[in-house]
XYZ file of N, CA, C and O in Angstrom:
572
model
N 7.062 -12.138 -2.900
C 6.937 -11.691 -1.485
C 7.023 -10.125 -1.469
O 6.082 -9.505 -0.681
N 7.813 -9.461 -2.322
C 7.951 -8.021 -2.172
C 6.835 -7.357 -2.798
O 6.309 -6.434 -2.115
N 6.040 -7.993 -3.872
C 4.890 -7.361 -4.188
C 3.787 -7.318 -3.155
O 3.104 -6.401 -2.871
N 3.738 -8.508 -2.567
C 2.549 -8.579 -1.569
C 2.980 -7.626 -0.296
O 1.917 -7.125 0.334
N 4.136 -7.342 0.024
C 4.422 -6.437 1.043
C 4.076 -5.010 0.878
O 3.593 -4.266 1.799
N 4.304 -4.760 -0.500
C 3.902 -3.292 -0.973
C 2.408 -3.109 -1.316
O 1.903 -2.094 -1.012
N 2.068 -4.093 -1.938
C 0.529 -4.016 -2.576
C -0.202 -5.365 -2.200
O -0.486 -6.144 -3.122
N -0.504 -5.458 -0.921
C -1.183 -6.687 -0.437
C -2.542 -6.999 -1.107
O -3.003 -8.065 -0.917
N -3.303 -5.983 -1.687
C -4.558 -6.159 -2.346
C -4.533 -6.982 -3.761
O -5.520 -7.290 -4.166
N -3.231 -7.124 -4.268
C -3.010 -7.763 -5.473
C -2.600 -9.209 -5.175
O -1.804 -9.587 -4.510
N -3.379 -9.985 -5.981
C -2.817 -11.584 -6.117
C -1.817 -11.592 -7.357
O -2.025 -11.381 -8.550
N -0.534 -11.702 -6.844
C 0.594 -11.681 -7.890
C 0.667 -13.064 -8.380
O 1.361 -13.969 -7.985
N -0.275 -13.321 -9.489
C -0.161 -14.539 -10.128
C 0.881 -14.813 -11.193
O 1.570 -13.790 -11.522
N 0.908 -16.017 -11.593
C 1.988 -16.435 -12.625
C 2.004 -15.455 -13.876
O 2.873 -15.219 -14.504
N 0.653 -15.070 -14.335
C 0.419 -14.236 -15.588
C 1.134 -13.003 -15.477
O 2.017 -12.630 -16.276
N 0.861 -12.378 -14.391
C 1.641 -11.117 -14.103
C 3.228 -11.253 -13.929
O 4.044 -10.553 -14.536
N 3.580 -12.314 -13.339
C 4.952 -12.601 -13.127
C 5.670 -12.848 -14.505
O 6.866 -12.209 -14.806
N 5.030 -13.548 -15.307
C 5.569 -13.874 -16.648
C 5.839 -12.716 -17.486
O 6.681 -12.608 -18.272
N 4.699 -11.903 -17.462
C 4.733 -10.571 -18.203
C 5.974 -9.802 -17.762
O 6.680 -9.206 -18.609
N 6.097 -9.566 -16.569
C 7.247 -8.736 -15.935
C 8.542 -9.338 -16.296
O 9.476 -8.731 -16.620
N 8.671 -10.687 -16.010
C 9.872 -11.502 -16.383
C 10.450 -11.351 -17.778
O 11.510 -11.251 -18.121
N 9.370 -11.209 -18.741
C 9.685 -11.188 -20.185
C 10.050 -9.800 -20.518
O 10.401 -9.397 -21.674
N 9.885 -8.701 -19.630
C 10.143 -7.306 -19.761
C 9.012 -6.624 -20.605
O 9.217 -5.605 -21.309
N 7.726 -7.280 -20.561
C 6.710 -6.718 -21.309
C 5.679 -5.873 -20.397
O 4.691 -5.292 -20.917
N 6.128 -5.799 -19.159
C 5.163 -5.126 -18.168
C 5.099 -3.660 -18.601
O 6.170 -2.927 -18.996
N 4.131 -2.942 -17.983
C 3.885 -1.526 -18.027
C 4.810 -1.029 -16.868
O 5.290 -1.567 -16.005
N 4.744 0.432 -16.861
C 5.546 1.066 -15.870
C 4.998 0.641 -14.406
O 5.779 0.568 -13.501
N 3.636 0.731 -14.366
C 3.040 0.258 -13.039
C 3.363 -1.267 -12.628
O 3.598 -1.358 -11.529
N 3.477 -2.035 -13.573
C 3.997 -3.493 -13.144
C 5.417 -3.441 -12.776
O 5.643 -4.338 -11.842
N 6.204 -2.598 -13.294
C 7.526 -2.595 -12.823
C 7.716 -2.073 -11.397
O 8.582 -2.344 -10.565
N 6.666 -1.327 -11.027
C 6.713 -0.805 -9.515
C 6.099 -1.446 -8.570
O 6.135 -1.069 -7.391
N 5.631 -2.560 -9.057
C 4.691 -3.327 -8.016
C 5.630 -3.941 -6.716
O 5.049 -3.827 -5.612
N 6.733 -4.076 -6.861
C 7.542 -4.531 -5.823
C 8.367 -3.582 -5.246
O 9.385 -3.813 -4.396
N 8.254 -2.277 -5.714
C 9.237 -1.159 -5.190
C 8.509 -0.176 -4.336
O 9.247 0.335 -3.572
N 7.167 -0.116 -4.303
C 6.471 0.840 -3.627
C 4.955 0.497 -3.403
O 4.462 -0.223 -4.263
N 4.404 1.016 -2.404
C 2.961 0.821 -2.237
C 2.250 1.790 -3.197
O 2.606 3.034 -3.229
N 1.153 1.337 -3.822
C 0.363 2.178 -4.757
C -0.566 3.043 -3.956
O -1.113 2.706 -3.060
N -0.566 4.268 -4.628
C -1.695 5.257 -4.170
C -2.991 4.701 -4.689
O -3.112 3.920 -5.615
N -4.171 5.246 -4.281
C -5.338 4.845 -4.813
C -5.502 5.206 -6.341
O -6.118 4.291 -7.168
N -4.820 6.176 -6.881
C -5.042 6.479 -8.317
C -4.150 5.406 -8.939
O -4.637 4.950 -10.094
N -2.892 4.928 -8.409
C -2.151 3.830 -9.060
C -2.961 2.579 -8.999
O -2.648 1.872 -9.901
N -3.723 2.367 -7.988
C -4.484 1.112 -7.920
C -5.429 1.118 -9.015
O -5.595 0.097 -9.808
N -6.115 2.226 -9.242
C -7.066 2.345 -10.270
C -6.460 2.161 -11.605
O -6.862 1.412 -12.472
N -5.297 2.881 -11.856
C -4.711 2.634 -13.207
C -4.245 1.180 -13.588
O -4.320 0.728 -14.510
N -3.632 0.646 -12.363
C -3.345 -0.652 -12.559
C -4.522 -1.633 -12.844
O -4.389 -2.556 -13.822
N -5.535 -1.573 -12.234
C -6.633 -2.321 -12.464
C -7.331 -2.090 -13.808
O -7.664 -3.035 -14.451
N -7.264 -0.853 -14.340
C -7.694 -0.610 -15.672
C -6.672 -1.467 -16.488
O -7.310 -2.174 -17.487
N -5.387 -1.488 -16.500
C -4.563 -2.330 -17.201
C -4.924 -3.807 -17.116
O -4.887 -4.314 -18.171
N -5.078 -4.144 -15.907
C -5.310 -5.559 -15.680
C -6.637 -6.082 -16.234
O -6.717 -7.213 -16.827
N -7.752 -5.491 -15.831
C -8.922 -5.846 -16.314
C -9.587 -5.302 -17.685
O -10.286 -5.872 -18.283
N -9.412 -4.127 -17.872
C -10.042 -3.487 -19.087
C -9.109 -3.815 -20.455
O -9.529 -4.132 -21.458
N -7.961 -3.234 -20.379
C -6.971 -3.393 -21.595
C -7.604 -2.456 -22.556
O -8.192 -1.490 -22.443
N -7.031 -2.672 -23.868
C -7.348 -1.543 -24.905
C -8.570 -1.627 -25.412
O -8.957 -0.652 -25.974
N -9.452 -2.575 -25.099
C -10.876 -2.482 -25.740
C -11.718 -1.639 -24.852
O -12.891 -1.289 -25.334
N -11.326 -1.250 -23.674
C -12.255 -0.453 -22.829
C -13.739 -0.777 -22.833
O -14.473 0.015 -22.834
N -13.892 -2.126 -22.470
C -15.277 -2.572 -22.479
C -15.884 -2.247 -21.106
O -17.034 -2.303 -20.906
N -15.071 -1.945 -20.190
C -15.491 -1.690 -18.654
C -14.710 -0.417 -18.276
O -13.632 -0.273 -18.745
N -15.202 0.389 -17.506
C -14.646 1.516 -17.036
C -14.698 1.462 -15.525
O -15.558 0.907 -14.819
N -13.731 2.077 -14.814
C -13.560 2.205 -13.450
C -13.674 3.603 -13.039
O -12.843 4.478 -13.546
N -14.617 4.038 -12.314
C -14.802 5.495 -11.813
C -13.569 5.934 -11.087
O -12.770 5.077 -10.522
N -13.275 7.169 -11.119
C -12.199 7.902 -10.457
C -12.435 7.828 -8.873
O -13.499 8.192 -8.358
N -11.675 7.046 -8.252
C -11.770 6.867 -6.809
C -11.703 8.348 -5.901
O -12.269 8.326 -4.887
N -11.157 9.226 -6.492
C -11.142 10.511 -5.697
C -12.493 11.232 -5.848
O -12.794 12.042 -5.031
N -13.147 10.984 -6.963
C -14.521 11.582 -7.026
C -15.682 10.723 -6.564
O -16.705 11.263 -6.141
N -15.401 9.490 -6.676
C -16.511 8.578 -6.303
C -16.062 7.121 -5.879
O -15.846 6.278 -6.548
N -15.528 7.218 -4.589
C -14.766 6.090 -3.884
C -15.751 4.785 -4.093
O -15.353 3.686 -4.449
N -16.896 5.043 -3.543
C -17.960 3.858 -3.521
C -18.190 3.335 -4.909
O -18.226 2.160 -5.159
N -18.411 4.264 -5.730
C -18.563 3.864 -7.187
C -17.452 3.057 -7.806
O -17.513 2.122 -8.452
N -16.128 3.456 -7.398
C -14.991 2.740 -7.845
C -14.973 1.389 -7.346
O -14.713 0.445 -8.068
N -15.272 1.262 -6.090
C -15.296 0.007 -5.452
C -16.324 -1.016 -6.035
O -16.109 -2.141 -6.188
N -17.522 -0.471 -6.373
C -18.484 -1.200 -7.022
C -17.992 -1.762 -8.417
O -18.291 -2.783 -8.752
N -17.494 -0.790 -9.021
C -16.992 -1.123 -10.382
C -15.798 -2.278 -10.326
O -15.821 -3.161 -11.073
N -15.072 -2.073 -9.325
C -13.858 -2.954 -9.031
C -14.607 -4.381 -8.770
O -13.998 -5.281 -9.379
N -15.560 -4.432 -7.838
C -16.138 -5.617 -7.656
C -16.759 -6.398 -8.797
O -16.612 -7.606 -9.025
N -17.396 -5.501 -9.667
C -17.994 -6.061 -10.822
C -16.966 -6.686 -11.777
O -17.163 -7.682 -12.386
N -15.728 -5.859 -11.849
C -14.688 -6.403 -12.709
C -14.142 -7.699 -12.174
O -13.744 -8.619 -12.947
N -13.836 -7.868 -10.974
C -13.325 -8.936 -10.371
C -14.364 -10.178 -10.600
O -13.755 -11.386 -10.743
N -15.626 -10.109 -10.408
C -16.453 -11.119 -10.539
C -16.576 -11.704 -12.007
O -16.962 -12.940 -12.200
N -16.137 -10.877 -13.031
C -16.148 -11.429 -14.278
C -14.884 -12.251 -14.616
O -14.796 -12.946 -15.774
N -13.874 -12.081 -13.745
C -12.606 -12.754 -14.088
C -12.538 -14.089 -13.413
O -13.059 -14.367 -12.155
N -11.741 -15.099 -13.795
C -11.566 -16.269 -13.139
C -10.552 -16.169 -11.966
O -9.884 -15.174 -12.023
N -10.602 -17.023 -10.960
C -9.827 -17.023 -9.840
C -8.361 -17.298 -10.273
O -8.171 -18.164 -11.403
N -7.399 -16.857 -9.582
C -6.124 -17.171 -9.912
C -5.384 -17.733 -8.711
O -5.756 -17.419 -7.487
N -4.323 -18.625 -9.018
C -3.660 -19.181 -7.880
C -2.836 -18.112 -7.230
O -2.036 -17.373 -7.737
N -3.083 -17.993 -5.767
C -2.461 -16.944 -4.985
C -1.341 -17.681 -4.125
O -1.675 -18.482 -3.311
N 0.012 -17.375 -4.604
C 0.928 -18.134 -3.907
C 1.206 -17.927 -2.438
O 1.808 -18.701 -1.593
N 0.828 -16.661 -2.001
C 0.867 -16.317 -0.647
C -0.118 -17.002 0.254
O 0.160 -17.572 1.461
N -1.313 -17.073 -0.275
C -2.408 -17.802 0.516
C -2.508 -19.247 0.211
O -3.288 -19.896 0.620
N -1.935 -19.661 -0.833
C -1.940 -21.094 -1.161
C -3.236 -21.585 -1.536
O -3.644 -22.686 -1.232
N -4.009 -20.834 -2.244
C -5.378 -21.058 -2.812
C -5.800 -20.079 -3.814
O -5.018 -19.067 -4.109
N -6.720 -20.499 -4.674
C -7.272 -19.648 -5.628
C -8.070 -18.475 -4.992
O -9.030 -18.607 -4.299
N -7.782 -17.272 -5.538
C -8.476 -15.935 -5.012
C -8.741 -15.161 -6.243
O -8.021 -15.267 -7.383
N -9.503 -14.007 -6.159
C -9.506 -13.060 -7.297
C -8.270 -12.300 -7.467
O -7.399 -12.287 -6.494
N -8.077 -11.630 -8.555
C -6.750 -10.946 -8.734
C -6.743 -9.810 -7.870
O -5.632 -9.548 -7.459
N -7.854 -9.262 -7.424
C -7.814 -8.099 -6.553
C -8.632 -8.356 -5.307
O -9.666 -8.752 -5.516
N -8.254 -7.957 -4.198
C -8.975 -8.120 -3.034
C -9.559 -6.606 -2.748
O -8.882 -5.941 -2.160
N -10.908 -6.548 -3.188
C -11.480 -5.400 -3.047
C -11.702 -4.884 -1.553
O -11.610 -3.794 -1.205
N -11.967 -5.994 -0.733
C -12.177 -5.594 0.554
C -10.982 -5.089 1.225
O -10.834 -4.074 2.046
N -9.800 -5.594 0.800
C -8.449 -4.961 1.285
C -8.226 -3.479 0.877
O -7.863 -2.734 1.497
N -8.554 -3.407 -0.396
C -8.414 -2.083 -0.969
C -9.361 -0.931 -0.195
O -8.952 0.003 0.229
N -10.679 -1.445 0.168
C -11.448 -0.524 0.923
C -10.911 -0.388 2.266
O -11.010 0.705 2.655
N -10.477 -1.281 3.022
C -9.749 -1.044 4.252
C -8.565 -0.286 4.093
O -8.386 0.565 5.062
N -7.841 -0.271 3.139
C -6.445 0.570 2.994
C -6.842 1.851 2.697
O -6.152 2.858 3.280
N -7.932 2.089 1.984
C -8.096 3.603 1.463
C -9.413 4.215 1.882
O -9.414 5.514 1.744
N -10.315 3.580 2.281
C -11.673 4.174 2.637
C -11.579 5.347 3.667
O -12.099 6.418 3.439
N -10.801 5.325 4.696
C -10.786 6.444 5.653
C -10.153 7.651 5.021
O -10.616 8.669 5.113
N -9.072 7.554 4.200
C -8.548 8.697 3.477
C -9.414 9.350 2.535
O -9.572 10.406 2.259
N -10.164 8.395 1.899
C -11.005 8.869 0.854
C -12.296 9.671 1.610
O -12.635 10.631 1.033
N -12.795 9.059 2.671
C -13.813 9.824 3.323
C -13.338 11.146 3.774
O -14.025 12.061 3.772
N -11.830 11.247 4.265
C -11.599 12.632 4.632
C -11.503 13.622 3.336
O -11.805 14.809 3.539
N -11.129 12.997 2.219
C -11.207 13.883 0.960
C -12.538 14.299 0.733
O -12.776 15.392 0.302
N -13.454 13.411 0.937
C -14.900 13.752 0.604
C -15.320 14.967 1.502
O -16.159 15.766 1.099
N -15.006 14.882 2.746
C -15.444 15.690 3.693
C -14.796 17.212 3.309
O -15.453 18.155 3.361
N -13.510 17.141 2.726
C -12.970 18.424 2.277
C -13.782 18.985 0.896
O -14.043 20.081 0.830
N -14.233 17.949 0.116
C -15.034 18.342 -1.036
C -16.363 18.922 -0.504
O -16.716 19.969 -1.080
N -17.017 18.411 0.439
C -18.274 19.063 0.987
C -17.955 20.345 1.560
O -18.888 21.205 1.302
N -16.865 20.459 2.316
C -16.629 21.703 2.802
C -16.294 23.003 1.881
O -16.797 24.047 2.158
N -15.720 22.499 0.735
C -15.287 23.383 -0.216
C -16.055 23.454 -1.523
O -15.786 24.170 -2.365
N -16.767 22.431 -1.842
C -17.469 22.342 -3.046
C -16.526 21.673 -4.168
O -17.020 21.564 -5.339
N -15.412 21.316 -3.795
C -14.427 20.653 -4.795
C -13.632 19.658 -4.028
O -13.465 19.617 -2.829
N -13.133 18.584 -4.802
C -12.338 17.729 -4.267
C -10.746 18.064 -4.161
O -10.535 18.954 -4.939
N -9.909 17.364 -3.485
C -8.548 17.607 -3.383
C -8.125 17.299 -4.892
O -7.303 17.996 -5.405
N -8.764 16.491 -5.668
C -8.268 16.063 -6.916
C -8.527 17.217 -7.974
O -7.792 17.565 -8.772
N -9.696 17.903 -7.755
C -9.877 18.881 -8.604
C -9.114 20.177 -8.365
O -8.601 20.817 -9.178
N -8.631 20.309 -7.033
C -7.815 21.250 -6.743
C -6.312 21.140 -7.573
O -5.749 22.079 -7.939
N -6.056 19.782 -7.746
C -4.687 19.509 -8.310
C -4.754 20.002 -9.722
O -3.817 20.156 -10.468
N -5.869 20.188 -10.281
C -6.099 20.665 -11.682
C -5.816 22.054 -11.923
O -6.077 22.601 -12.898
N -5.719 22.785 -10.694
C -5.507 24.207 -11.050
C -6.144 25.106 -10.241
O -6.093 26.380 -10.376
N -7.223 24.685 -9.399
C -7.822 25.899 -8.541
C -6.887 26.354 -7.503
O -6.208 25.589 -6.716
N -6.754 27.541 -7.517
C -5.793 28.299 -6.670
C -6.569 29.156 -5.642
O -5.836 30.038 -5.112
N -7.774 28.734 -5.340
C -8.479 29.553 -4.288
C -7.847 29.461 -3.138
O -7.403 28.553 -2.445
N -7.872 30.613 -2.361
C -7.254 30.855 -1.127
C -8.464 30.421 -0.141
O -9.330 31.205 -0.013
N -8.213 29.288 0.486
C -9.473 28.731 1.169
C -9.810 29.562 2.420
O -10.793 29.535 3.081
N -8.750 30.489 3.008
C -8.983 31.145 4.146
C -9.896 32.351 3.951
O -10.664 32.741 4.922
N -10.001 32.839 2.972
C -10.855 34.052 2.682
C -11.764 33.927 1.315
O -12.430 34.744 0.948
N -11.696 32.726 0.632
C -12.424 32.489 -0.546
C -12.129 33.232 -1.762
O -12.848 33.122 -2.759
N -10.992 34.055 -1.878
C -10.532 34.607 -2.997
C -9.440 33.792 -3.677
O -8.922 32.909 -3.192
N -9.480 34.127 -5.065
C -8.512 33.546 -5.877
C -7.084 34.125 -5.437
O -6.946 35.426 -5.493
N -6.062 33.305 -5.273
C -4.632 33.789 -5.078
C -4.125 33.903 -6.285
O -4.348 33.191 -7.373
N -2.978 34.750 -6.294
C -2.133 34.851 -7.602
C -1.307 33.501 -7.718
O -0.689 32.988 -6.677
N -1.305 33.113 -8.804
C -0.542 31.879 -9.136
C 0.856 32.134 -9.499
O 1.144 33.030 -10.423
N 1.857 31.749 -8.606
C 3.198 31.951 -9.114
C 3.707 31.169 -10.060
O 3.401 29.928 -10.056
N 4.493 31.539 -10.919
C 5.070 30.808 -12.069
C 6.591 30.914 -12.013
O 7.307 31.689 -11.724
């Protein structure tokens, strides 16, 4: 129940439960019932869930291409079998792509507006761009 309250986009199936119960889960799996994931954490978790070590499929960065990320996620969920969803008491996909879209689309559209206004995304700014947006000059980076 706690996983669903924090991350309602995920079907917390028996497979994930058993991995966590055995102590074999990743750091993100351990956080499922502790916090709501950011869009970046959703992507990282889905990479772990669907792709694994073989990297047969990739998921685009939602900060740079949200629609592409959603398209990739839909393709990944269609390749997987349905899993028993104890909250809905029926078989569902591992990930509810529509719910992810509803949860994050508005904030991602706002980031894209910023990207169009400045020619960079907020994600790219996190990588070290220290441009002072008020006057277009680079600001001194304090260390």
